[in-house]
mmCIF file of C-alpha atoms (C1' of nucleotides) in Angstrom:
data_model
loop_
_atom_site.group_PDB
_atom_site.id
_atom_site.type_symbol
_atom_site.label_atom_id
_atom_site.label_comp_id
_atom_site.label_asym_id
_atom_site.label_seq_id
_atom_site.Cartn_x
_atom_site.Cartn_y
_atom_site.Cartn_z
ATOM 1 C CA MET A 1 0.000 0.000 0.000
ATOM 2 C CA LYS A 2 1.784 3.107 -1.171
ATOM 3 C CA PRO A 3 -0.124 6.094 0.223
ATOM 4 C CA LEU A 4 -0.028 5.272 3.910
ATOM 5 C CA GLU A 5 0.748 2.505 6.297
ATOM 6 C CA PRO A 6 -2.411 0.661 7.268
ATOM 7 C CA ALA A 7 -3.432 1.084 10.869
ATOM 8 C CA PRO A 8 -2.571 -1.922 13.047
ATOM 9 C CA PHE A 9 -5.257 -4.600 13.095
ATOM 10 C CA PRO A 10 -5.938 -5.427 16.751
ATOM 11 C CA ARG A 11 -6.339 -9.038 17.811
ATOM 12 C CA PRO A 12 -9.101 -9.435 20.417
ATOM 13 C CA ALA A 13 -8.599 -11.624 23.483
ATOM 14 C CA GLY A 14 -11.829 -13.486 22.883
ATOM 15 C CA VAL A 15 -15.215 -13.466 21.176
ATOM 16 C CA ARG A 16 -16.604 -11.057 23.722
ATOM 17 C CA GLU A 17 -14.093 -8.406 22.799
ATOM 18 C CA ALA A 18 -14.326 -9.279 19.108
ATOM 19 C CA ALA A 19 -18.070 -8.704 19.121
ATOM 20 C CA ALA A 20 -17.555 -5.400 20.897
ATOM 21 C CA ILE A 21 -15.123 -4.305 18.201
ATOM 22 C CA GLN A 22 -17.607 -5.247 15.488
ATOM 23 C CA ARG A 23 -20.407 -3.327 17.170
ATOM 24 C CA ALA A 24 -18.146 -0.330 17.627
ATOM 25 C CA LEU A 25 -17.064 -0.215 13.997
ATOM 26 C CA ARG A 26 -20.244 -1.131 12.172
ATOM 27 C CA ASP A 27 -21.665 2.368 12.379
ATOM 28 C CA ARG A 28 -18.865 3.542 10.109
ATOM 29 C CA VAL A 29 -20.164 1.427 7.253
ATOM 30 C CA ILE A 30 -21.513 3.510 4.396
ATOM 31 C CA LEU A 31 -24.119 1.770 2.266
ATOM 32 C CA GLU A 32 -24.012 4.163 -0.623
ATOM 33 C CA GLY A 33 -22.022 4.178 -3.779
ATOM 34 C CA GLU A 34 -21.780 2.659 -7.156
ATOM 35 C CA LEU A 35 -18.770 0.864 -8.620
ATOM 36 C CA SER A 36 -19.402 0.860 -12.347
ATOM 37 C CA VAL A 37 -16.343 2.998 -13.070
ATOM 38 C CA VAL A 38 -13.924 0.923 -10.980
ATOM 39 C CA ARG A 39 -11.048 -0.369 -13.060
ATOM 40 C CA TYR A 40 -8.524 -1.810 -10.578
ATOM 41 C CA LEU A 41 -9.757 -4.046 -7.819
ATOM 42 C CA ALA A 42 -8.154 -6.514 -5.456
ATOM 43 C CA ALA A 43 -9.713 -9.942 -4.894
ATOM 44 C CA LEU A 44 -8.833 -11.688 -1.632
ATOM 45 C CA ASP A 45 -8.879 -15.328 -0.589
ATOM 46 C CA ALA A 46 -7.020 -17.503 1.897
ATOM 47 C CA SER A 47 -5.847 -21.104 2.181
ATOM 48 C CA HIS A 48 -5.053 -22.936 5.393
ATOM 49 C CA PRO A 49 -2.652 -25.852 5.909
ATOM 50 C CA THR A 50 -3.920 -28.749 7.930
ATOM 51 C CA ARG A 51 -2.295 -29.058 11.316
ATOM 52 C CA PHE A 52 0.801 -31.333 11.179
ATOM 53 C CA SER A 53 2.007 -30.091 7.827
ATOM 54 C CA LYS A 54 5.640 -29.419 6.908
ATOM 55 C CA VAL A 55 5.523 -25.788 7.866
ATOM 56 C CA GLN A 56 3.645 -24.577 10.871
ATOM 57 C CA GLY A 57 -0.007 -23.932 10.304
ATOM 58 C CA ALA A 58 -0.730 -20.539 8.884
ATOM 59 C CA SER A 59 -3.145 -18.437 6.963
ATOM 60 C CA VAL A 60 -1.849 -18.058 3.425
ATOM 61 C CA ALA A 61 -3.531 -15.202 1.602
ATOM 62 C CA ALA A 62 -3.534 -14.134 -2.010
ATOM 63 C CA ALA A 63 -4.378 -10.662 -3.282
ATOM 64 C CA VAL A 64 -5.094 -10.535 -6.989
ATOM 65 C CA LEU A 65 -4.981 -7.142 -8.653
ATOM 66 C CA TRP A 66 -7.550 -7.330 -11.405
ATOM 67 C CA ASP A 67 -7.998 -4.994 -14.353
ATOM 68 C CA ARG A 68 -11.710 -4.854 -14.961
ATOM 69 C CA GLN A 69 -11.317 -2.997 -18.228
ATOM 70 C CA GLU A 70 -8.971 -5.559 -19.719
ATOM 71 C CA GLY A 71 -10.561 -8.426 -17.855
ATOM 72 C CA ARG A 72 -7.274 -9.892 -16.637
ATOM 73 C CA VAL A 73 -4.927 -10.379 -13.714
ATOM 74 C CA LEU A 74 -2.318 -7.643 -13.429
ATOM 75 C CA GLU A 75 -0.491 -8.796 -10.354
ATOM 76 C CA VAL A 76 -0.568 -11.421 -7.611
ATOM 77 C CA ALA A 77 0.759 -10.957 -4.086
ATOM 78 C CA THR A 78 0.758 -13.529 -1.295
ATOM 79 C CA ALA A 79 1.531 -13.443 2.403
ATOM 80 C CA SER A 80 1.152 -15.739 5.366
ATOM 81 C CA VAL A 81 0.634 -15.387 9.089
ATOM 82 C CA PRO A 82 1.680 -18.175 11.509
ATOM 83 C CA GLU A 83 -1.086 -20.101 13.213
ATOM 84 C CA ALA A 84 0.187 -19.029 16.629
ATOM 85 C CA GLU A 85 -0.682 -15.433 15.828
ATOM 86 C CA LEU A 86 -4.098 -16.225 14.466
ATOM 87 C CA PHE A 87 -7.444 -15.800 16.115
ATOM 88 C CA PRO A 88 -9.322 -19.123 15.902
ATOM 89 C CA TYR A 89 -12.004 -19.629 13.316
ATOM 90 C CA ILE A 90 -15.354 -18.918 14.896
ATOM 91 C CA PRO A 91 -18.430 -18.313 12.725
ATOM 92 C CA GLY A 92 -19.221 -14.630 12.865
ATOM 93 C CA PHE A 93 -15.628 -13.611 13.591
ATOM 94 C CA LEU A 94 -13.804 -14.578 10.427
ATOM 95 C CA SER A 95 -12.185 -11.186 9.955
ATOM 96 C CA PHE A 96 -10.103 -11.544 13.097
ATOM 97 C CA ARG A 97 -8.580 -14.699 11.669
ATOM 98 C CA GLU A 98 -8.074 -13.806 8.034
ATOM 99 C CA ALA A 99 -7.800 -10.040 7.796
ATOM 100 C CA PRO A 100 -4.173 -9.938 9.023
ATOM 101 C CA SER A 101 -2.895 -12.079 6.152
ATOM 102 C CA TYR A 102 -5.092 -10.211 3.681
ATOM 103 C CA LEU A 103 -3.661 -6.906 4.822
ATOM 104 C CA ALA A 104 -0.141 -8.281 4.488
ATOM 105 C CA ALA A 105 -0.822 -9.483 0.947
ATOM 106 C CA LEU A 106 -2.438 -6.189 -0.009
ATOM 107 C CA GLY A 107 0.621 -4.392 1.281
ATOM 108 C CA ARG A 108 2.737 -6.266 -1.243
ATOM 109 C CA LEU A 109 0.793 -5.061 -4.239
ATOM 110 C CA SER A 110 2.505 -2.292 -6.155
ATOM 111 C CA ARG A 111 -0.544 -0.100 -5.920
ATOM 112 C CA ARG A 112 -3.625 0.546 -3.880
ATOM 113 C CA PRO A 113 -6.744 -0.950 -5.502
ATOM 114 C CA GLU A 114 -9.934 1.039 -5.967
ATOM 115 C CA MET A 115 -12.006 -1.534 -4.120
ATOM 116 C CA LEU A 116 -11.857 -4.949 -2.464
ATOM 117 C CA LEU A 117 -13.700 -8.117 -3.456
ATOM 118 C CA VAL A 118 -13.617 -10.422 -0.458
ATOM 119 C CA ASP A 119 -14.396 -14.106 0.049
ATOM 120 C CA GLY A 120 -16.939 -13.837 2.844
ATOM 121 C CA MET A 121 -19.703 -11.561 4.038
ATOM 122 C CA GLY A 122 -20.244 -7.830 4.035
ATOM 123 C CA ILE A 123 -23.273 -6.734 6.063
ATOM 124 C CA ALA A 124 -25.026 -10.091 5.633
ATOM 125 C CA HIS A 125 -23.743 -10.854 9.090
ATOM 126 C CA PRO A 126 -25.282 -11.208 12.596
ATOM 127 C CA ARG A 127 -23.809 -7.877 13.658
ATOM 128 C CA ALA A 128 -23.808 -6.372 10.171
ATOM 129 C CA PHE A 129 -20.005 -6.363 10.054
ATOM 130 C CA GLY A 130 -18.518 -9.244 8.103
ATOM 131 C CA ILE A 131 -14.938 -9.428 6.864
ATOM 132 C CA ALA A 132 -15.637 -7.393 3.731
ATOM 133 C CA SER A 133 -17.056 -4.562 5.820
ATOM 134 C CA HIS A 134 -14.210 -4.794 8.312
ATOM 135 C CA LEU A 135 -11.526 -4.565 5.633
ATOM 136 C CA GLY A 136 -13.366 -1.811 3.810
ATOM 137 C CA VAL A 137 -13.694 0.324 6.915
ATOM 138 C CA HIS A 138 -10.135 -0.434 8.031
ATOM 139 C CA LEU A 139 -8.651 0.670 4.719
ATOM 140 C CA ASP A 140 -11.348 3.188 3.820
ATOM 141 C CA LEU A 141 -12.015 1.402 0.537
ATOM 142 C CA PRO A 142 -15.250 0.306 -1.078
ATOM 143 C CA SER A 143 -15.738 -3.424 -0.590
ATOM 144 C CA VAL A 144 -18.088 -6.233 -1.538
ATOM 145 C CA GLY A 145 -18.450 -9.635 0.085
ATOM 146 C CA VAL A 146 -18.974 -12.804 -1.915
ATOM 147 C CA GLY A 147 -19.677 -15.898 0.135
ATOM 148 C CA LYS A 148 -20.289 -19.476 -0.912
ATOM 149 C CA THR A 149 -22.735 -20.341 1.862
ATOM 150 C CA LEU A 150 -25.183 -18.355 3.910
ATOM 151 C CA LEU A 151 -24.293 -17.038 7.336
ATOM 152 C CA TYR A 152 -27.106 -14.611 8.047
ATOM 153 C CA GLY A 153 -30.275 -13.474 6.308
ATOM 154 C CA ARG A 154 -33.375 -15.025 4.855
ATOM 155 C CA PRO A 155 -34.080 -15.197 1.114
ATOM 156 C CA GLU A 156 -37.021 -12.974 0.219
ATOM 157 C CA ALA A 157 -38.309 -15.493 -2.306
ATOM 158 C CA GLU A 158 -37.360 -18.678 -4.068
ATOM 159 C CA LEU A 159 -34.339 -18.184 -6.282
ATOM 160 C CA PRO A 160 -35.016 -18.861 -9.969
ATOM 161 C CA ARG A 161 -32.896 -21.438 -11.665
ATOM 162 C CA ALA A 162 -31.677 -19.219 -14.471
ATOM 163 C CA ALA A 163 -28.127 -17.849 -14.491
ATOM 164 C CA GLY A 164 -27.944 -14.268 -13.293
ATOM 165 C CA SER A 165 -31.102 -14.374 -11.212
ATOM 166 C CA ALA A 166 -30.999 -12.927 -7.716
ATOM 167 C CA VAL A 167 -33.248 -12.520 -4.688
ATOM 168 C CA ARG A 168 -32.754 -10.238 -1.739
ATOM 169 C CA LEU A 169 -31.615 -11.423 1.654
ATOM 170 C CA LEU A 170 -33.529 -9.948 4.541
ATOM 171 C CA GLY A 171 -32.118 -9.266 7.959
ATOM 172 C CA ARG A 172 -33.962 -7.919 10.965
ATOM 173 C CA GLU A 173 -33.871 -4.315 9.886
ATOM 174 C CA GLY A 174 -34.103 -4.713 6.160
ATOM 175 C CA PRO A 175 -32.204 -6.081 3.165
ATOM 176 C CA VAL A 176 -28.607 -7.159 3.811
ATOM 177 C CA GLY A 177 -27.584 -8.680 0.517
ATOM 178 C CA TRP A 178 -28.430 -11.082 -2.238
ATOM 179 C CA LEU A 179 -28.483 -14.694 -3.257
ATOM 180 C CA LEU A 180 -27.083 -14.714 -6.762
ATOM 181 C CA ARG A 181 -27.250 -17.644 -9.161
ATOM 182 C CA SER A 182 -24.005 -16.977 -10.951
ATOM 183 C CA ARG A 183 -24.436 -19.926 -13.330
ATOM 184 C CA GLU A 184 -27.329 -22.155 -14.179
ATOM 185 C CA GLY A 185 -27.725 -25.056 -11.811
ATOM 186 C CA VAL A 186 -25.048 -24.022 -9.292
ATOM 187 C CA GLN A 187 -25.452 -23.180 -5.624
ATOM 188 C CA PRO A 188 -26.031 -19.441 -5.292
ATOM 189 C CA LEU A 189 -23.422 -16.971 -4.128
ATOM 190 C CA VAL A 190 -24.099 -14.743 -1.148
ATOM 191 C CA VAL A 191 -23.399 -11.173 -2.230
ATOM 192 C CA SER A 192 -23.486 -8.310 0.224
ATOM 193 C CA PRO A 193 -22.164 -4.759 0.365
ATOM 194 C CA GLY A 194 -19.113 -4.348 2.555
ATOM 195 C CA HIS A 195 -18.473 -0.602 2.611
ATOM 196 C CA ARG A 196 -19.059 2.481 0.451
ATOM 197 C CA VAL A 197 -21.392 0.682 -1.922
ATOM 198 C CA SER A 198 -25.146 0.290 -2.099
ATOM 199 C CA LEU A 199 -27.073 -2.948 -1.987
ATOM 200 C CA GLU A 200 -27.786 -2.715 -5.711
ATOM 201 C CA GLY A 201 -24.279 -1.532 -6.495
ATOM 202 C CA ALA A 202 -22.777 -4.616 -4.878
ATOM 203 C CA LEU A 203 -24.946 -6.950 -6.920
ATOM 204 C CA GLU A 204 -24.315 -5.201 -10.219
ATOM 205 C CA PHE A 205 -20.603 -5.129 -9.583
ATOM 206 C CA VAL A 206 -20.373 -8.849 -8.917
ATOM 207 C CA ARG A 207 -22.511 -9.573 -11.958
ATOM 208 C CA SER A 208 -20.059 -7.628 -14.093
ATOM 209 C CA LEU A 209 -17.257 -9.966 -13.010
ATOM 210 C CA LEU A 210 -18.953 -13.280 -13.717
ATOM 211 C CA GLY A 211 -17.371 -15.596 -16.236
ATOM 212 C CA LYS A 212 -17.772 -19.261 -16.968
ATOM 213 C CA THR A 213 -17.424 -20.523 -13.434
ATOM 214 C CA ARG A 214 -19.443 -20.216 -10.243
ATOM 215 C CA LEU A 215 -17.148 -17.670 -8.649
ATOM 216 C CA PRO A 216 -16.423 -14.272 -10.151
ATOM 217 C CA GLU A 217 -13.144 -14.616 -12.036
ATOM 218 C CA PRO A 218 -10.975 -12.401 -9.797
ATOM 219 C CA LEU A 219 -11.964 -14.417 -6.734
ATOM 220 C CA ARG A 220 -11.435 -17.682 -8.526
ATOM 221 C CA GLN A 221 -7.916 -16.521 -9.381
ATOM 222 C CA ALA A 222 -7.287 -15.518 -5.779
ATOM 223 C CA HIS A 223 -8.474 -18.953 -4.664
ATOM 224 C CA VAL A 224 -6.130 -20.724 -7.066
ATOM 225 C CA HIS A 225 -3.155 -18.601 -6.094
ATOM 226 C CA ALA A 226 -3.755 -18.925 -2.372
ATOM 227 C CA GLY A 227 -3.848 -22.694 -2.718
ATOM 228 C CA GLU A 228 -0.680 -22.757 -4.812
ATOM 229 C CA ALA A 229 1.134 -20.510 -2.375
ATOM 230 C CA ARG A 230 0.177 -22.736 0.527
ATOM 231 C CA ARG A 231 1.410 -25.892 -1.189
ATOM 232 C CA THR A 232 4.603 -24.128 -2.199
ATOM 233 C CA LEU A 233 5.249 -23.404 1.462
ATOM 234 C CA GLY A 234 4.809 -27.062 2.272
ATOM 235 C CA GLY A 235 1.253 -26.971 3.539
ATOM 236 C "C1'" DG B 1 -32.848 -24.269 26.306
ATOM 237 C "C1'" DC B 2 -32.436 -25.179 21.062
ATOM 238 C "C1'" DG B 3 -30.827 -24.431 16.609
ATOM 239 C "C1'" DA B 4 -27.501 -22.001 13.424
ATOM 240 C "C1'" DC B 5 -22.974 -21.411 12.374
ATOM 241 C "C1'" DA B 6 -18.747 -17.132 6.368
ATOM 242 C "C1'" DG B 7 -13.729 -19.601 5.917
ATOM 243 C "C1'" DA C 1 -10.585 -24.209 5.307
ATOM 244 C "C1'" DT C 2 -8.612 -29.373 4.516
ATOM 245 C "C1'" DC C 3 -8.375 -34.766 3.495
ATOM 246 C "C1'" DT C 4 -9.258 -36.765 -2.133
ATOM 247 C "C1'" DT C 5 -10.698 -40.157 -7.843
ATOM 248 C "C1'" DG C 6 -13.778 -41.109 -10.272
ATOM 249 C "C1'" DT C 7 -18.170 -40.144 -11.610
ATOM 250 C "C1'" DC C 8 -22.964 -38.299 -12.375
ATOM 251 C "C1'" DG C 9 -25.401 -34.472 -14.542
ATOM 252 C "C1'" DC C 10 -26.200 -29.866 -17.072
#
DNA sequence: GCGACAG
DNA sequence: ATCTTGTCGC
């Protein structure tokens, strides 16, 4: 990250403190904005070695800088954080486990992206502050969450089978995201705004990145590279 | 108390 | 997330 050093990402002592941090930061989320003019984005995904692998367990992250205009990968950066430093995986608190390695990978890109596409939830989260929102607020960047399974929210209606169809996800106080059928016959993606983007803007942006596979292409690339990086390290 | 539970 | 080959279905 060229412009400025990212603020340190605090590691909570437990879920109690983690939840308090989420509740304290969620009010900073801005659910407005549109991303149609974004050209350079960073897609983030992580891979984790099983315990008892060659190297110590770790979170291996990949940040893929994607050129939306050219429709191709410009740059790939990876980074890992030792298991000993990681917060455990607890549903609802994913950001405290994976954000540190994501931030490290992002810091190795030659430039700051215009927005972040994150594997996980935005506001479709029990406390409206999933990992996409957390990273977006932390770095003051627009962000969108793309999850593979549902964590929070109820589909407003039955999702049509056709590729590209979407239905809203409803939380307690209103819509929190979308179920998006990225391809015909596949399990839907969970799309939700992270930060500085509207509900509709998040959906349209993800739609613009869909290719021939279930996941939007930048995230699929990040997934592949995170896995390769992990195996290269002996995981 | 019971069920749910991103990666 | 990870352990894993071939196989069924669009």
